PDB file of C-alpha atoms in Angstrom:
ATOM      1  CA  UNK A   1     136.081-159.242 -84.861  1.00  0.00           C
ATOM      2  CA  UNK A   2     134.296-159.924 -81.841  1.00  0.00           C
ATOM      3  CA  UNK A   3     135.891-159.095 -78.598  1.00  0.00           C
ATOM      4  CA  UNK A   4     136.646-161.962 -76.286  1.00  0.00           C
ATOM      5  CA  UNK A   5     134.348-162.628 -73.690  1.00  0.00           C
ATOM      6  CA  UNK A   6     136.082-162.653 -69.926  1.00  0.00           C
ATOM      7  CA  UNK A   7     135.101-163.239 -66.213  1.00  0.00           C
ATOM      8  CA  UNK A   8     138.018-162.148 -63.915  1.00  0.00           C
ATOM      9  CA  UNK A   9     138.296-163.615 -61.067  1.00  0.00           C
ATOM     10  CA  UNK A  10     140.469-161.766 -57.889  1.00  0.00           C
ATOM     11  CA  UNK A  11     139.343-161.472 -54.539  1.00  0.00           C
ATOM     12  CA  UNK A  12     141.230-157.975 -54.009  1.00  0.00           C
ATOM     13  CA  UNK A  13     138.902-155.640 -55.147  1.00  0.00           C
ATOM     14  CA  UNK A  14     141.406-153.099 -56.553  1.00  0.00           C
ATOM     15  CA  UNK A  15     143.567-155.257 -58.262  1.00  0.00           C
ATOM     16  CA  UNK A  16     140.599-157.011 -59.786  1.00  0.00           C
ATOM     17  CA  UNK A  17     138.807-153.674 -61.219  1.00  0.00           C
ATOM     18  CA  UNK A  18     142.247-152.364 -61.905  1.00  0.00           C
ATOM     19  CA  UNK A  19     142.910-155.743 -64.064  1.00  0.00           C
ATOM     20  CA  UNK A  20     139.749-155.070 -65.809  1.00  0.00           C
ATOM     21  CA  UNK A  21     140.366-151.874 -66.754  1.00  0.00           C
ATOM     22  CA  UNK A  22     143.645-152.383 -68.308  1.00  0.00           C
ATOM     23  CA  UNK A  23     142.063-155.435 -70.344  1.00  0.00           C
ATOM     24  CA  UNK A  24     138.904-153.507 -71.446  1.00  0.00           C
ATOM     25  CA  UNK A  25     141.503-150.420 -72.276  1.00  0.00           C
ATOM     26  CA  UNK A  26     142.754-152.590 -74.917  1.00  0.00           C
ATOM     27  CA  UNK A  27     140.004-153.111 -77.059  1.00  0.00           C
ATOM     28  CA  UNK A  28     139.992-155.834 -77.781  1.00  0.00           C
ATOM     29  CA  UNK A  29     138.023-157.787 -74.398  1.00  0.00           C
ATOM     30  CA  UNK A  30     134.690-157.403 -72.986  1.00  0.00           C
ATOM     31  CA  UNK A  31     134.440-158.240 -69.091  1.00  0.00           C
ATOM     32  CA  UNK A  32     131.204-159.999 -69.023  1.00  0.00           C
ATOM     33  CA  UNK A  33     131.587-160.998 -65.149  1.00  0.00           C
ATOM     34  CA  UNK A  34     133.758-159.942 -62.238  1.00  0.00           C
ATOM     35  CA  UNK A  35     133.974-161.915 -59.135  1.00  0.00           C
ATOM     36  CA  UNK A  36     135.307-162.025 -55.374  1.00  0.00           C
ATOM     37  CA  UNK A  37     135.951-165.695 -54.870  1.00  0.00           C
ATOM     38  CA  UNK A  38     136.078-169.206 -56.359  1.00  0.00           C
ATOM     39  CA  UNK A  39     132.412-170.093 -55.668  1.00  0.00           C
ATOM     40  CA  UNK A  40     131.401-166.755 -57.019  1.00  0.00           C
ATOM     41  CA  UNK A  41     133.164-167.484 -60.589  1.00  0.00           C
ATOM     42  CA  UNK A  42     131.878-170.534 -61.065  1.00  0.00           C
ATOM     43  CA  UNK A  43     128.228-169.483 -60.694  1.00  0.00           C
ATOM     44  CA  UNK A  44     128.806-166.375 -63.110  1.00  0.00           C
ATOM     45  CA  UNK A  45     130.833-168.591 -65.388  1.00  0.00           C
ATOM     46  CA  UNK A  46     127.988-171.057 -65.740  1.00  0.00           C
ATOM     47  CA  UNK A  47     125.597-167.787 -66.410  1.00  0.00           C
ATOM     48  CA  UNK A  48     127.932-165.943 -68.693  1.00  0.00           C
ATOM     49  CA  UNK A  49     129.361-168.929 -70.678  1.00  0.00           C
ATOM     50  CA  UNK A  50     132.534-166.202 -71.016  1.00  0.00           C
ATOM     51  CA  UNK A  51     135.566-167.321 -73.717  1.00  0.00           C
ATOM     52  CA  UNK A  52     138.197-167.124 -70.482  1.00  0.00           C
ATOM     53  CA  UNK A  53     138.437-166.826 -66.646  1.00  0.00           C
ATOM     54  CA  UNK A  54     141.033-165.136 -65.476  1.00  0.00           C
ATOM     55  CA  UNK A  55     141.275-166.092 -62.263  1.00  0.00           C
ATOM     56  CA  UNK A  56     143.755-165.794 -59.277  1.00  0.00           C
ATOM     57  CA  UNK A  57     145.065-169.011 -57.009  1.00  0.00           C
ATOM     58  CA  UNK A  58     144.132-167.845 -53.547  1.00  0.00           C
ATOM     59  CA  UNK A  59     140.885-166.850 -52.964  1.00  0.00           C
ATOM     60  CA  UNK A  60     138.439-167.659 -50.100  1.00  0.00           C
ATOM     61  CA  UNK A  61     135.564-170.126 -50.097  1.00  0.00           C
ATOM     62  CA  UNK A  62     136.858-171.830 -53.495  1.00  0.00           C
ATOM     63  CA  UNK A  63     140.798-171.682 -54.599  1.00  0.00           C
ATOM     64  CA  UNK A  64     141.790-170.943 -58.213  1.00  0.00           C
ATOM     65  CA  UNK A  65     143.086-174.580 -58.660  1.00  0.00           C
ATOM     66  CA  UNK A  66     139.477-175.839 -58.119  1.00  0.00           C
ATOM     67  CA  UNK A  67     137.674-173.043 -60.269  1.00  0.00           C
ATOM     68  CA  UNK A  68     140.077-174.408 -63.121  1.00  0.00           C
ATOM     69  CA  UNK A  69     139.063-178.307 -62.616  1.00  0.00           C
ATOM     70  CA  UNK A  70     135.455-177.336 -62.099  1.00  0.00           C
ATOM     71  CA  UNK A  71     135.741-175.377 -65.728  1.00  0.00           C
ATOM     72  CA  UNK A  72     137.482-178.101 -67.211  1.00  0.00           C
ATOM     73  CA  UNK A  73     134.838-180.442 -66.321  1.00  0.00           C
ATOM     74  CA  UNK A  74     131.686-178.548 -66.596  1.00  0.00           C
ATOM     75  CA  UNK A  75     132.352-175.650 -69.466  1.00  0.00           C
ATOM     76  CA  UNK A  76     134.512-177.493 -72.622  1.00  0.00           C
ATOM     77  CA  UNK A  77     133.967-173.699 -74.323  1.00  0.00           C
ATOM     78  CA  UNK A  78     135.379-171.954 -71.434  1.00  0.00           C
ATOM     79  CA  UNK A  79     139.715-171.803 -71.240  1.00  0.00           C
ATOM     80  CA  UNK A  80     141.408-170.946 -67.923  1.00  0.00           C
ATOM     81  CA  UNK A  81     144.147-168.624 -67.578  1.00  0.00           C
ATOM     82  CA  UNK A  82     145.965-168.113 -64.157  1.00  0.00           C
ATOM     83  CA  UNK A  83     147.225-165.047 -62.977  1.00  0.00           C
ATOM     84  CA  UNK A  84     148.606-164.849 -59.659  1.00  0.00           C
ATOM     85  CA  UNK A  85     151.797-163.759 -57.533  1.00  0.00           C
ATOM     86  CA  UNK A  86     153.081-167.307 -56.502  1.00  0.00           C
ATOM     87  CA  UNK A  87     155.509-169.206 -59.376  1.00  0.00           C
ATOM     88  CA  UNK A  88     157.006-171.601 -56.980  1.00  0.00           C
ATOM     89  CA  UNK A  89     157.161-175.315 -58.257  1.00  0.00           C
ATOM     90  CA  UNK A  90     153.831-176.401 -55.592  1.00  0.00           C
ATOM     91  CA  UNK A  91     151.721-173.715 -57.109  1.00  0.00           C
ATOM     92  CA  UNK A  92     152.268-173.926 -60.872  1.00  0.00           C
ATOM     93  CA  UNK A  93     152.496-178.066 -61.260  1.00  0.00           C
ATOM     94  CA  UNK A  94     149.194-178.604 -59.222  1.00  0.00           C
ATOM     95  CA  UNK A  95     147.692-175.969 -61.780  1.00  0.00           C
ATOM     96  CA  UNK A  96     149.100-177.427 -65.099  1.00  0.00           C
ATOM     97  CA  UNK A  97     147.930-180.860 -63.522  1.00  0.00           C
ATOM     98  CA  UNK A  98     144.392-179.444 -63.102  1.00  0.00           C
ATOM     99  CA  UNK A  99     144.325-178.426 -66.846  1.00  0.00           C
ATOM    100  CA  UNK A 100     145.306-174.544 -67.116  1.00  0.00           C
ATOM    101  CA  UNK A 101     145.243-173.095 -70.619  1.00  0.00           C
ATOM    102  CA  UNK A 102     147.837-170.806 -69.265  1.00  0.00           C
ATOM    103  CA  UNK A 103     150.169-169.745 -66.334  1.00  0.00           C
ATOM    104  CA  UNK A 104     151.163-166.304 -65.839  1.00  0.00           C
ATOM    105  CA  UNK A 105     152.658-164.156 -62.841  1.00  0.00           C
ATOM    106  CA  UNK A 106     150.733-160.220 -61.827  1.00  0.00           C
ATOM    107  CA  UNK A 107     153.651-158.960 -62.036  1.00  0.00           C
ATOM    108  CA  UNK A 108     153.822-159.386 -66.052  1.00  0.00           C
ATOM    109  CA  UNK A 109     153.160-156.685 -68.497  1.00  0.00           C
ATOM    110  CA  UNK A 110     149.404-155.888 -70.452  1.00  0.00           C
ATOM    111  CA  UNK A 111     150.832-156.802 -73.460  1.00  0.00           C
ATOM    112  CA  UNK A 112     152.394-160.264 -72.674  1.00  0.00           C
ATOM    113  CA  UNK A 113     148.742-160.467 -70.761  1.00  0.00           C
ATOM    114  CA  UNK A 114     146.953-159.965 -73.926  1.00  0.00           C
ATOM    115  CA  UNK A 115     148.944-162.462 -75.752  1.00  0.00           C
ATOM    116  CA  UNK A 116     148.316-164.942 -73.382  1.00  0.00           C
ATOM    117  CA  UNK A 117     144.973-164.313 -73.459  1.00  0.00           C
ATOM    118  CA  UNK A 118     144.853-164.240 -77.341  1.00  0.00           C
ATOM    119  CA  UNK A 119     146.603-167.576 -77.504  1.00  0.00           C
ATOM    120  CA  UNK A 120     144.606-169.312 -75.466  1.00  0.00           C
ATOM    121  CA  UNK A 121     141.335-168.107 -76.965  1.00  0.00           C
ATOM    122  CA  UNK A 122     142.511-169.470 -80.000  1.00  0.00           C
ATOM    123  CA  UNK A 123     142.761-172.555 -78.638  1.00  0.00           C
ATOM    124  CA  UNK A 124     146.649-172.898 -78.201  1.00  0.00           C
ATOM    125  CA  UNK A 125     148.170-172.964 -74.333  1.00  0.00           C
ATOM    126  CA  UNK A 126     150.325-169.856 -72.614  1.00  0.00           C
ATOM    127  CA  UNK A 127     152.250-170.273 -70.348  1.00  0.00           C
ATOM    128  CA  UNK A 128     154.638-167.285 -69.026  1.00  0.00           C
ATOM    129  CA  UNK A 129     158.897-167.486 -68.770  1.00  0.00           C
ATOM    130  CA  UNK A 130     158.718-167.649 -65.101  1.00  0.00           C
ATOM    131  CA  UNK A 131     156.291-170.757 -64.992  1.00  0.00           C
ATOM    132  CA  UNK A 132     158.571-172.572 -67.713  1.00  0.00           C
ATOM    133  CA  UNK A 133     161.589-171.782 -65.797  1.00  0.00           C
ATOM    134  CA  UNK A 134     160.238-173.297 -62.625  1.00  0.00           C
ATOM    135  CA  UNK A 135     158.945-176.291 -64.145  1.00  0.00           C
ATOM    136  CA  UNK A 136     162.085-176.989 -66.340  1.00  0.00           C
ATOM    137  CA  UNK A 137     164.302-176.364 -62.865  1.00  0.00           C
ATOM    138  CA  UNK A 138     161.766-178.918 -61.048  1.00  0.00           C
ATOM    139  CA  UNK A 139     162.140-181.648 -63.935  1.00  0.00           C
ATOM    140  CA  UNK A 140     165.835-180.897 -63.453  1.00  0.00           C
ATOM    141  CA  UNK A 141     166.107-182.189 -60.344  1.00  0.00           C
ATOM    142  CA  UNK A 142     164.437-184.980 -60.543  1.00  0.00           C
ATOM    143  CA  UNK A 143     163.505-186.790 -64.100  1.00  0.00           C
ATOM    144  CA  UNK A 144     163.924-190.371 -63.930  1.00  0.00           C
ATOM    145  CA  UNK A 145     166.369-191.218 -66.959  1.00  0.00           C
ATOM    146  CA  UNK A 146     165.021-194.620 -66.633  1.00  0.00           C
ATOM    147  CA  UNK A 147     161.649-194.183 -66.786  1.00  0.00           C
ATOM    148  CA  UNK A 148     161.131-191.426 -69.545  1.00  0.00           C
ATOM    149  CA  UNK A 149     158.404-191.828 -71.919  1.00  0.00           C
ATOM    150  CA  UNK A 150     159.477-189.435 -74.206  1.00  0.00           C
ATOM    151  CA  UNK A 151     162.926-191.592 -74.625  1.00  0.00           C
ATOM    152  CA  UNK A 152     160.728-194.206 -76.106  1.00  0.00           C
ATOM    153  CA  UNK A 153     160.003-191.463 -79.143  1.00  0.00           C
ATOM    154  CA  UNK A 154     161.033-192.470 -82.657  1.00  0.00           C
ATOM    155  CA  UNK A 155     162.852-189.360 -84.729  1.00  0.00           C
ATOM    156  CA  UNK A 156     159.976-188.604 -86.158  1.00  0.00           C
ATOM    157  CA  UNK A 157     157.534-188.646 -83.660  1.00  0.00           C
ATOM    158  CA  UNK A 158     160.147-186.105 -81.399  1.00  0.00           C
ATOM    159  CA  UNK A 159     159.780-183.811 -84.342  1.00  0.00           C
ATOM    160  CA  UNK A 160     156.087-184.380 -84.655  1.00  0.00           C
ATOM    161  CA  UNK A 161     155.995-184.043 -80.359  1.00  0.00           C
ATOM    162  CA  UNK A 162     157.992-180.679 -80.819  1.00  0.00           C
ATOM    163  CA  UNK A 163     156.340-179.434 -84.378  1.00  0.00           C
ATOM    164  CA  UNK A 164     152.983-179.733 -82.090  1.00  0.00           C
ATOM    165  CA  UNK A 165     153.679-177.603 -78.993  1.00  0.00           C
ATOM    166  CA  UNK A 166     154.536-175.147 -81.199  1.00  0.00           C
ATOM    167  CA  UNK A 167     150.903-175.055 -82.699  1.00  0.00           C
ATOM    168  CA  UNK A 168     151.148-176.590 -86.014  1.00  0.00           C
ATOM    169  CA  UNK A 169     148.877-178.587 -87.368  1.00  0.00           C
ATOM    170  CA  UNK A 170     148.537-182.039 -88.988  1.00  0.00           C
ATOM    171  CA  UNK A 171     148.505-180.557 -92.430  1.00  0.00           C
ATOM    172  CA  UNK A 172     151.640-177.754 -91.759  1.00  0.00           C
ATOM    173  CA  UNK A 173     153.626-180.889 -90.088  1.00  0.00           C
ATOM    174  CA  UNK A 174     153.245-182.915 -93.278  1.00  0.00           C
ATOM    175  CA  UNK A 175     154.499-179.332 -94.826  1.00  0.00           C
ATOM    176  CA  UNK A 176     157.241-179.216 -92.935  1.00  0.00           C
ATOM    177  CA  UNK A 177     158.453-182.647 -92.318  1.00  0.00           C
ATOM    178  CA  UNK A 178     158.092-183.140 -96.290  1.00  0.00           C
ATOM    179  CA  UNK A 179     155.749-186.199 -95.790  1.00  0.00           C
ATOM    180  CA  UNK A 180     151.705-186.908 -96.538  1.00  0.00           C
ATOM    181  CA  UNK A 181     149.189-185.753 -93.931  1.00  0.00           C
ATOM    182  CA  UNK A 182     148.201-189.574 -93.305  1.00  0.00           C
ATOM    183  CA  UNK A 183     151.731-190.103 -92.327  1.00  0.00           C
ATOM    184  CA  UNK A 184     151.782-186.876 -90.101  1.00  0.00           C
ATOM    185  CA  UNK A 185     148.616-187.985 -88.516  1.00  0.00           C
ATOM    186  CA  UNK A 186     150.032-191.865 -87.100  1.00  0.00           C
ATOM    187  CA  UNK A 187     153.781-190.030 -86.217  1.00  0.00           C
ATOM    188  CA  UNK A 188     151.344-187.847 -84.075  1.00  0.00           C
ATOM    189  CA  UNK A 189     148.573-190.570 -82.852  1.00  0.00           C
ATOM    190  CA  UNK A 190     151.641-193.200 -82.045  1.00  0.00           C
ATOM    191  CA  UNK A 191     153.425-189.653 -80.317  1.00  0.00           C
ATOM    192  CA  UNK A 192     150.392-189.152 -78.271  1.00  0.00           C
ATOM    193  CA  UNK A 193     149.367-192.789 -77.503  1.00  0.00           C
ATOM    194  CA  UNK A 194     153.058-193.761 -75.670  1.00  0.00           C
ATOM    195  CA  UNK A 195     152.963-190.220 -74.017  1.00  0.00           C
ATOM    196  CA  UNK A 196     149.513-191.058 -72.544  1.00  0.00           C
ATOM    197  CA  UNK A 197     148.263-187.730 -73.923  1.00  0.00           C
ATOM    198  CA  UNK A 198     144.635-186.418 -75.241  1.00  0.00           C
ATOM    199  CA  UNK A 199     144.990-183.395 -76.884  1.00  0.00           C
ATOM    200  CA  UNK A 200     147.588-180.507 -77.751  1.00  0.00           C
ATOM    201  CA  UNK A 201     146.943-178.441 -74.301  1.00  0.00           C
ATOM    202  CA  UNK A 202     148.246-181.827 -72.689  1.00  0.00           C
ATOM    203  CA  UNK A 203     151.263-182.205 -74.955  1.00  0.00           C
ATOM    204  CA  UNK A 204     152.262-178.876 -74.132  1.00  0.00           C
ATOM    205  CA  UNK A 205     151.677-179.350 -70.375  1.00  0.00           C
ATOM    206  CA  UNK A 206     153.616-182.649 -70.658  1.00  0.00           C
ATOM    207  CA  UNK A 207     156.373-180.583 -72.269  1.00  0.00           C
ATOM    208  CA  UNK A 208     156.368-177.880 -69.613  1.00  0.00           C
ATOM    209  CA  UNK A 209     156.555-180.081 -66.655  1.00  0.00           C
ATOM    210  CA  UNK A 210     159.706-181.857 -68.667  1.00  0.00           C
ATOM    211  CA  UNK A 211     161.367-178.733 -69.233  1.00  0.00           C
ATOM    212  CA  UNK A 212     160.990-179.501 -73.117  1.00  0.00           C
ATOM    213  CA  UNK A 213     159.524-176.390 -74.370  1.00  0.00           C
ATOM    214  CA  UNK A 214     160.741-175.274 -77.435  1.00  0.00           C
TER     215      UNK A 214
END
């Protein structure tokens, strides 16, 4: 198996070669690009087409939110993965908002880091306790009861909604739910459609920010 392809992106110089270290310890990543700002990762991410960025918030000439909107937009094959020190509400909604694959704080360990990393390279969204706990705390306080989109879910499209963020698929929902896959597919196209959603990283993110992870 081919290891996965990263650009880290930290503008402290020893936490950003000590982060690549531990990762390329491991095994199981190649650091393909290392950079000192937001500006800088973008330009080596466009170069090195890498699998992730890892990339911090704050960082001079180009912030961490706007490396992960610029990657979004510009690099479908690249994911974003956050790792920084700040888990207040104001830094991880802005981030979830501008499409994160994943939200995780320095403080966590190498192998909850290589999980996240894993997950997201296979295509299915991270995000660490901390983050979740934030965001659930922040929906908390102030979810409108009467304006709640996922209210408007049927049974089965709450179990489909739920069945998804936990990264099954069409087929294994059928499975589970005990119905056909043509079924599964309109409980989750009519889940997604009154949710406003596009895709599973955006169900999940919806999830997060309602404190409905599962």
């Amino acid at each position: 198996m081919n290891p996965i392809r990263l650009l880290v992106a930290d503008d402290h110089t020893i936490v950003r070669q000590g982060l690549v270290s531990m990762l390329e310890e491991t095994g199981e990543c190649q650091v393909v690009a290392q950079a000192a700002d937001g500006f800088e990762a973008i330009s080596l991410a466009e170069k090195t087409k890498p699998d992730v960025v890892v990339t911090d918030i704050s960082m001079p000439r180009m912030s961490g939110l706007e490396v992960v909107k610029r990657v979004r937009a510009e690099m479908p094959g690249t994911r974003t993965l956050v790792l920084t020190v700040h888990e207040e509400d104001e830094y991880v909604l802005p981030i979830l908002r501008a499409g994160a694959n994943g939200f995780l704080n320095k403080d966590t360990s190498v192998s909850e880091l290589m999980t996240a990393i894993k997950s997201i390279h296979a295509g299915k969204p991270y995000f660490g306790p901390r983050a979740t706990k934030a965001l659930a705390e922040r929906q908390h306080r102030s979810r409108d009861h009467g304006d709640d989109p996922y209210a408007s879910l049927t049974a089965r499209e709450r179990e489909a909604f739920h069945l998804v963020i936990q990264g099954k698929t069409t087929k294994e929902i059928a499975q589970i739910l005990d119905i056909g896959v043509k079924t599964a597919e309109n409980h989750r196209a009519r889940m997604m459609e009154k949710l406003g959603l596009r895709n599973t990283a955006e169900v999940v993110r919806f999830a997060a920010l309602r404190g409905l992870l599962t």
